[in-house]
DNA sequence: CACCCTTATGCTACAACTGAGCAAAACCCC
DNA sequence: GGGGTTTTGCTCAGTTGTAGCATAAGGGTG
């Protein structure tokens, strides 16, 4: 019983803020996530991922966290079962080396509910309801899932359910990577760029983890430049969470947690009152278990 | 660049409540966690883990969640790098098949702060301070870590920092599995049973995850029998979290979340007023994103 | 059976936090 | 100088969290 030999592949969701938009590092066309095999020289999986990403981007990663490992039989590949260990990394843009930054909402456009939810209400919802009604046996179960994951019929939209939403679209045959057999006769697909293999699914996993994480750990700052205004920080959080937050309460939250300190300088030229510049107090990472950035949600949607 | 061939091993932290004590399934002596290789017949990693555990325990797992994957070079083993994918599973005791249930606090006794913290204050803390002072260069850094992870000098004890605490004890040479070179000349070890290999570390990872999880998902119920009193539920949560909670507030929390419903029966014979029996409302898992069991902490310690 | 001990359950007071909105301050542009 | 924009300070009500008092309902004992 000595076990099957497998080859291990590292897969990285590398996130940075490019021109204020949360973006993910991709290579090639169709876009794929940076990846590389585990080599004998690599000390650990994390070290291997760091090595691959730094080689491909020329930048060092501030933050790197393991996401998930899978080795399903039905994934493509022959000659040994492929095993993928995925990671989530945060960095600042710089030059992406080969490859390029792509707005992650170009892959998952329905996840951006900051200003406009027409894509959800006018396009996706009706097609999902169609799918709900397509199976009389499963109907009740399907309806519940749609309601909860997409926050329809009275439920609240929950930003962290990224993966569940993607899986629902996958199962309902609304994304091109769904098995042909699941696709309805004349069901139109949902907007959003496709990625190679199951990489869009991995991206959804990363986004879900990141949205959950900013709520209880101060990781946003890994994406910010050394000095920033509170508005820029808020924009960043809003971009990640895909929803708007209440400005004054956001400031209160950040300040009372002592997450930042003033640099003394101000940032002018935005057409309004100049904003004070702040820097992240890196010490808080050590001081105590800080609460991260629980979003003061703005309930109006 | 075809990647190194590795063998994948599944490692499971299986938790159940045995006589009211949170216990973990172990095999052999020194105790090790149930494990098994990934075989070609296994559909997925999760399916492989289920298969192994169910074969070894004769019971089916209610809940199974991936913990972490590692493939460090320095782990023992030759002939291909060993890669371990660890899982956390919850179940009810029944017959453990081969193997046996062991109170998890026998491996990590300092994590149980429900009634007595003398182990921490009288035994562990002094030895840690000794370690802090042993390196003049690192002293400040070491002091901070000890203060935060063990909640000393004014900081609060944080139940979820299980892994960080174990790592600190490991680094400070206070557990037998620490490299010999780290062990102080005459430093005495800290109480707690050893496990095979790095399994105690994996156990700590599982405990940390479980403690974090009960705060935001109703997973405790996987460990309870079908009908239970609120006191039994509270005991379970306290045992997992390793700390006492405020009874009245705990009940209010559970009730107002509609997590349970009365069975109509009562449980007498405890020497006091008989308690009503409840059952878990499994439907809530589907209804909405329920908040789990945020512990109404009792601050007095 | 009267009394005490134990456990279960109900309820209230108070502190802390959250969501929401008003308003003034400080810049830009015309 | 006036209107628009962004930043910042502050209030206020509703909710949630912490803590403790009090009563209910059993068992055991003299």
mmCIF file of C-alpha atoms in Angstrom, chain A residues 84-239:
data_model
loop_
_atom_site.group_PDB
_atom_site.id
_atom_site.type_symbol
_atom_site.label_atom_id
_atom_site.label_comp_id
_atom_site.label_asym_id
_atom_site.label_seq_id
_atom_site.Cartn_x
_atom_site.Cartn_y
_atom_site.Cartn_z
ATOM 1 C CA UNK A 84 -2.786 21.280 -7.308
ATOM 2 C CA UNK A 85 -1.995 23.346 -4.270
ATOM 3 C CA UNK A 86 -3.386 26.836 -4.646
ATOM 4 C CA UNK A 87 -2.199 29.961 -2.880
ATOM 5 C CA UNK A 88 -3.456 33.493 -2.408
ATOM 6 C CA UNK A 89 -0.836 36.223 -2.557
ATOM 7 C CA UNK A 90 -1.017 39.967 -2.075
ATOM 8 C CA UNK A 91 1.453 42.449 -3.472
ATOM 9 C CA UNK A 92 1.765 45.870 -5.073
ATOM 10 C CA UNK A 93 1.663 46.182 -8.849
ATOM 11 C CA UNK A 94 5.098 47.285 -10.093
ATOM 12 C CA UNK A 95 6.063 45.652 -13.350
ATOM 13 C CA UNK A 96 4.331 42.351 -13.769
ATOM 14 C CA UNK A 97 7.231 40.816 -15.686
ATOM 15 C CA UNK A 98 5.798 38.549 -18.305
ATOM 16 C CA UNK A 99 2.088 38.192 -17.819
ATOM 17 C CA UNK A 100 -0.213 41.047 -16.970
ATOM 18 C CA UNK A 101 -2.658 42.402 -14.476
ATOM 19 C CA UNK A 102 -6.321 41.923 -15.258
ATOM 20 C CA UNK A 103 -9.206 43.396 -13.308
ATOM 21 C CA UNK A 104 -10.593 40.402 -11.476
ATOM 22 C CA UNK A 105 -14.136 41.594 -12.035
ATOM 23 C CA UNK A 106 -13.622 41.006 -15.740
ATOM 24 C CA UNK A 107 -13.711 37.319 -14.818
ATOM 25 C CA UNK A 108 -16.410 37.539 -12.180
ATOM 26 C CA UNK A 109 -18.338 40.682 -13.121
ATOM 27 C CA UNK A 110 -21.372 39.826 -11.031
ATOM 28 C CA UNK A 111 -19.260 40.085 -7.894
ATOM 29 C CA UNK A 112 -18.972 43.861 -8.217
ATOM 30 C CA UNK A 113 -22.075 45.323 -6.634
ATOM 31 C CA UNK A 114 -20.607 48.675 -5.675
ATOM 32 C CA UNK A 115 -22.611 50.834 -7.992
ATOM 33 C CA UNK A 116 -24.683 48.748 -10.280
ATOM 34 C CA UNK A 117 -26.587 45.541 -9.732
ATOM 35 C CA UNK A 118 -28.417 45.419 -13.024
ATOM 36 C CA UNK A 119 -26.283 42.557 -14.253
ATOM 37 C CA UNK A 120 -27.542 40.543 -11.306
ATOM 38 C CA UNK A 121 -31.151 41.579 -11.342
ATOM 39 C CA UNK A 122 -31.773 41.836 -15.084
ATOM 40 C CA UNK A 123 -29.520 39.174 -16.561
ATOM 41 C CA UNK A 124 -28.434 36.569 -14.052
ATOM 42 C CA UNK A 125 -31.452 36.297 -11.801
ATOM 43 C CA UNK A 126 -33.965 35.523 -14.568
ATOM 44 C CA UNK A 127 -31.716 32.826 -16.016
ATOM 45 C CA UNK A 128 -31.223 31.294 -12.610
ATOM 46 C CA UNK A 129 -34.966 31.213 -11.993
ATOM 47 C CA UNK A 130 -35.326 29.502 -15.329
ATOM 48 C CA UNK A 131 -32.862 26.876 -14.146
ATOM 49 C CA UNK A 132 -34.741 26.574 -10.859
ATOM 50 C CA UNK A 133 -37.949 25.774 -12.665
ATOM 51 C CA UNK A 134 -36.309 23.383 -15.085
ATOM 52 C CA UNK A 135 -36.245 20.541 -12.599
ATOM 53 C CA UNK A 136 -39.485 19.917 -10.794
ATOM 54 C CA UNK A 137 -37.952 17.517 -8.309
ATOM 55 C CA UNK A 138 -35.116 19.731 -7.236
ATOM 56 C CA UNK A 139 -37.022 22.955 -7.492
ATOM 57 C CA UNK A 140 -37.364 23.817 -3.817
ATOM 58 C CA UNK A 141 -33.752 22.986 -3.116
ATOM 59 C CA UNK A 142 -32.562 25.004 -6.103
ATOM 60 C CA UNK A 143 -34.691 27.962 -5.141
ATOM 61 C CA UNK A 144 -33.207 28.066 -1.671
ATOM 62 C CA UNK A 145 -29.672 27.991 -3.002
ATOM 63 C CA UNK A 146 -30.315 30.780 -5.451
ATOM 64 C CA UNK A 147 -31.980 32.902 -2.813
ATOM 65 C CA UNK A 148 -29.189 32.563 -0.297
ATOM 66 C CA UNK A 149 -26.121 32.713 -2.493
ATOM 67 C CA UNK A 150 -27.348 35.558 -4.648
ATOM 68 C CA UNK A 151 -29.247 37.387 -1.943
ATOM 69 C CA UNK A 152 -32.495 37.347 -3.857
ATOM 70 C CA UNK A 153 -36.045 37.569 -2.480
ATOM 71 C CA UNK A 154 -35.317 39.335 0.738
ATOM 72 C CA UNK A 155 -32.047 37.634 1.643
ATOM 73 C CA UNK A 156 -28.990 39.844 2.010
ATOM 74 C CA UNK A 157 -26.138 39.794 -0.460
ATOM 75 C CA UNK A 158 -23.175 38.170 1.211
ATOM 76 C CA UNK A 159 -19.881 39.157 -0.367
ATOM 77 C CA UNK A 160 -17.968 36.083 0.821
ATOM 78 C CA UNK A 161 -20.161 33.595 -1.009
ATOM 79 C CA UNK A 162 -18.112 34.057 -4.158
ATOM 80 C CA UNK A 163 -17.374 30.392 -4.626
ATOM 81 C CA UNK A 164 -20.937 29.277 -3.991
ATOM 82 C CA UNK A 165 -22.186 31.733 -6.595
ATOM 83 C CA UNK A 166 -19.676 30.550 -9.154
ATOM 84 C CA UNK A 167 -20.576 26.945 -8.451
ATOM 85 C CA UNK A 168 -24.227 27.716 -8.899
ATOM 86 C CA UNK A 169 -23.578 29.335 -12.255
ATOM 87 C CA UNK A 170 -21.437 26.364 -13.185
ATOM 88 C CA UNK A 171 -24.087 23.860 -12.231
ATOM 89 C CA UNK A 172 -26.800 25.768 -13.965
ATOM 90 C CA UNK A 173 -24.814 25.778 -17.193
ATOM 91 C CA UNK A 174 -24.523 29.552 -17.397
ATOM 92 C CA UNK A 175 -20.741 29.714 -17.766
ATOM 93 C CA UNK A 176 -18.921 28.363 -20.803
ATOM 94 C CA UNK A 177 -16.822 25.927 -18.791
ATOM 95 C CA UNK A 178 -19.903 24.039 -17.623
ATOM 96 C CA UNK A 179 -20.213 20.556 -19.097
ATOM 97 C CA UNK A 180 -22.146 20.741 -22.340
ATOM 98 C CA UNK A 181 -24.749 18.363 -21.039
ATOM 99 C CA UNK A 182 -25.766 20.829 -18.331
ATOM 100 C CA UNK A 183 -26.261 23.673 -20.660
ATOM 101 C CA UNK A 184 -29.883 24.409 -21.373
ATOM 102 C CA UNK A 185 -31.076 24.179 -24.941
ATOM 103 C CA UNK A 186 -31.096 27.900 -25.584
ATOM 104 C CA UNK A 187 -29.756 29.231 -22.291
ATOM 105 C CA UNK A 188 -27.551 32.202 -22.890
ATOM 106 C CA UNK A 189 -24.310 32.411 -21.013
ATOM 107 C CA UNK A 190 -23.584 34.988 -18.362
ATOM 108 C CA UNK A 191 -21.025 37.753 -19.075
ATOM 109 C CA UNK A 192 -17.490 37.339 -17.765
ATOM 110 C CA UNK A 193 -14.196 36.263 -19.294
ATOM 111 C CA UNK A 194 -13.246 32.668 -19.159
ATOM 112 C CA UNK A 195 -9.941 31.373 -17.828
ATOM 113 C CA UNK A 196 -7.945 28.265 -18.693
ATOM 114 C CA UNK A 197 -9.019 24.991 -17.110
ATOM 115 C CA UNK A 198 -10.633 25.448 -13.751
ATOM 116 C CA UNK A 199 -8.663 28.570 -12.960
ATOM 117 C CA UNK A 200 -11.749 30.728 -12.750
ATOM 118 C CA UNK A 201 -12.922 28.500 -9.964
ATOM 119 C CA UNK A 202 -9.617 28.903 -8.157
ATOM 120 C CA UNK A 203 -9.882 32.645 -8.602
ATOM 121 C CA UNK A 204 -13.319 32.552 -7.011
ATOM 122 C CA UNK A 205 -11.876 30.615 -4.091
ATOM 123 C CA UNK A 206 -9.190 33.242 -3.636
ATOM 124 C CA UNK A 207 -11.620 36.103 -3.808
ATOM 125 C CA UNK A 208 -13.858 34.432 -1.273
ATOM 126 C CA UNK A 209 -10.992 33.908 1.123
ATOM 127 C CA UNK A 210 -9.764 37.450 0.723
ATOM 128 C CA UNK A 211 -13.201 38.920 1.348
ATOM 129 C CA UNK A 212 -13.568 36.844 4.467
ATOM 130 C CA UNK A 213 -10.075 37.662 5.644
ATOM 131 C CA UNK A 214 -10.246 41.432 5.466
ATOM 132 C CA UNK A 215 -13.000 41.157 8.029
ATOM 133 C CA UNK A 216 -10.803 39.747 10.740
ATOM 134 C CA UNK A 217 -7.219 40.477 9.801
ATOM 135 C CA UNK A 218 -5.594 43.691 8.619
ATOM 136 C CA UNK A 219 -4.446 42.344 5.265
ATOM 137 C CA UNK A 220 -5.701 45.219 3.103
ATOM 138 C CA UNK A 221 -2.580 47.144 3.880
ATOM 139 C CA UNK A 222 -0.498 44.668 1.908
ATOM 140 C CA UNK A 223 -2.134 46.123 -1.166
ATOM 141 C CA UNK A 224 -1.648 49.779 -0.293
ATOM 142 C CA UNK A 225 1.362 51.924 -1.032
ATOM 143 C CA UNK A 226 3.363 53.056 2.014
ATOM 144 C CA UNK A 227 1.376 56.265 2.440
ATOM 145 C CA UNK A 228 -2.280 56.556 1.644
ATOM 146 C CA UNK A 229 -5.371 58.539 2.465
ATOM 147 C CA UNK A 230 -8.290 57.029 4.309
ATOM 148 C CA UNK A 231 -10.343 57.444 1.176
ATOM 149 C CA UNK A 232 -7.884 55.385 -0.823
ATOM 150 C CA UNK A 233 -8.003 52.739 1.860
ATOM 151 C CA UNK A 234 -11.762 52.773 1.779
ATOM 152 C CA UNK A 235 -11.781 52.505 -1.995
ATOM 153 C CA UNK A 236 -9.522 49.506 -1.695
ATOM 154 C CA UNK A 237 -11.758 47.784 0.825
ATOM 155 C CA UNK A 238 -14.830 48.574 -1.241
ATOM 156 C CA UNK A 239 -13.168 47.199 -4.333
#
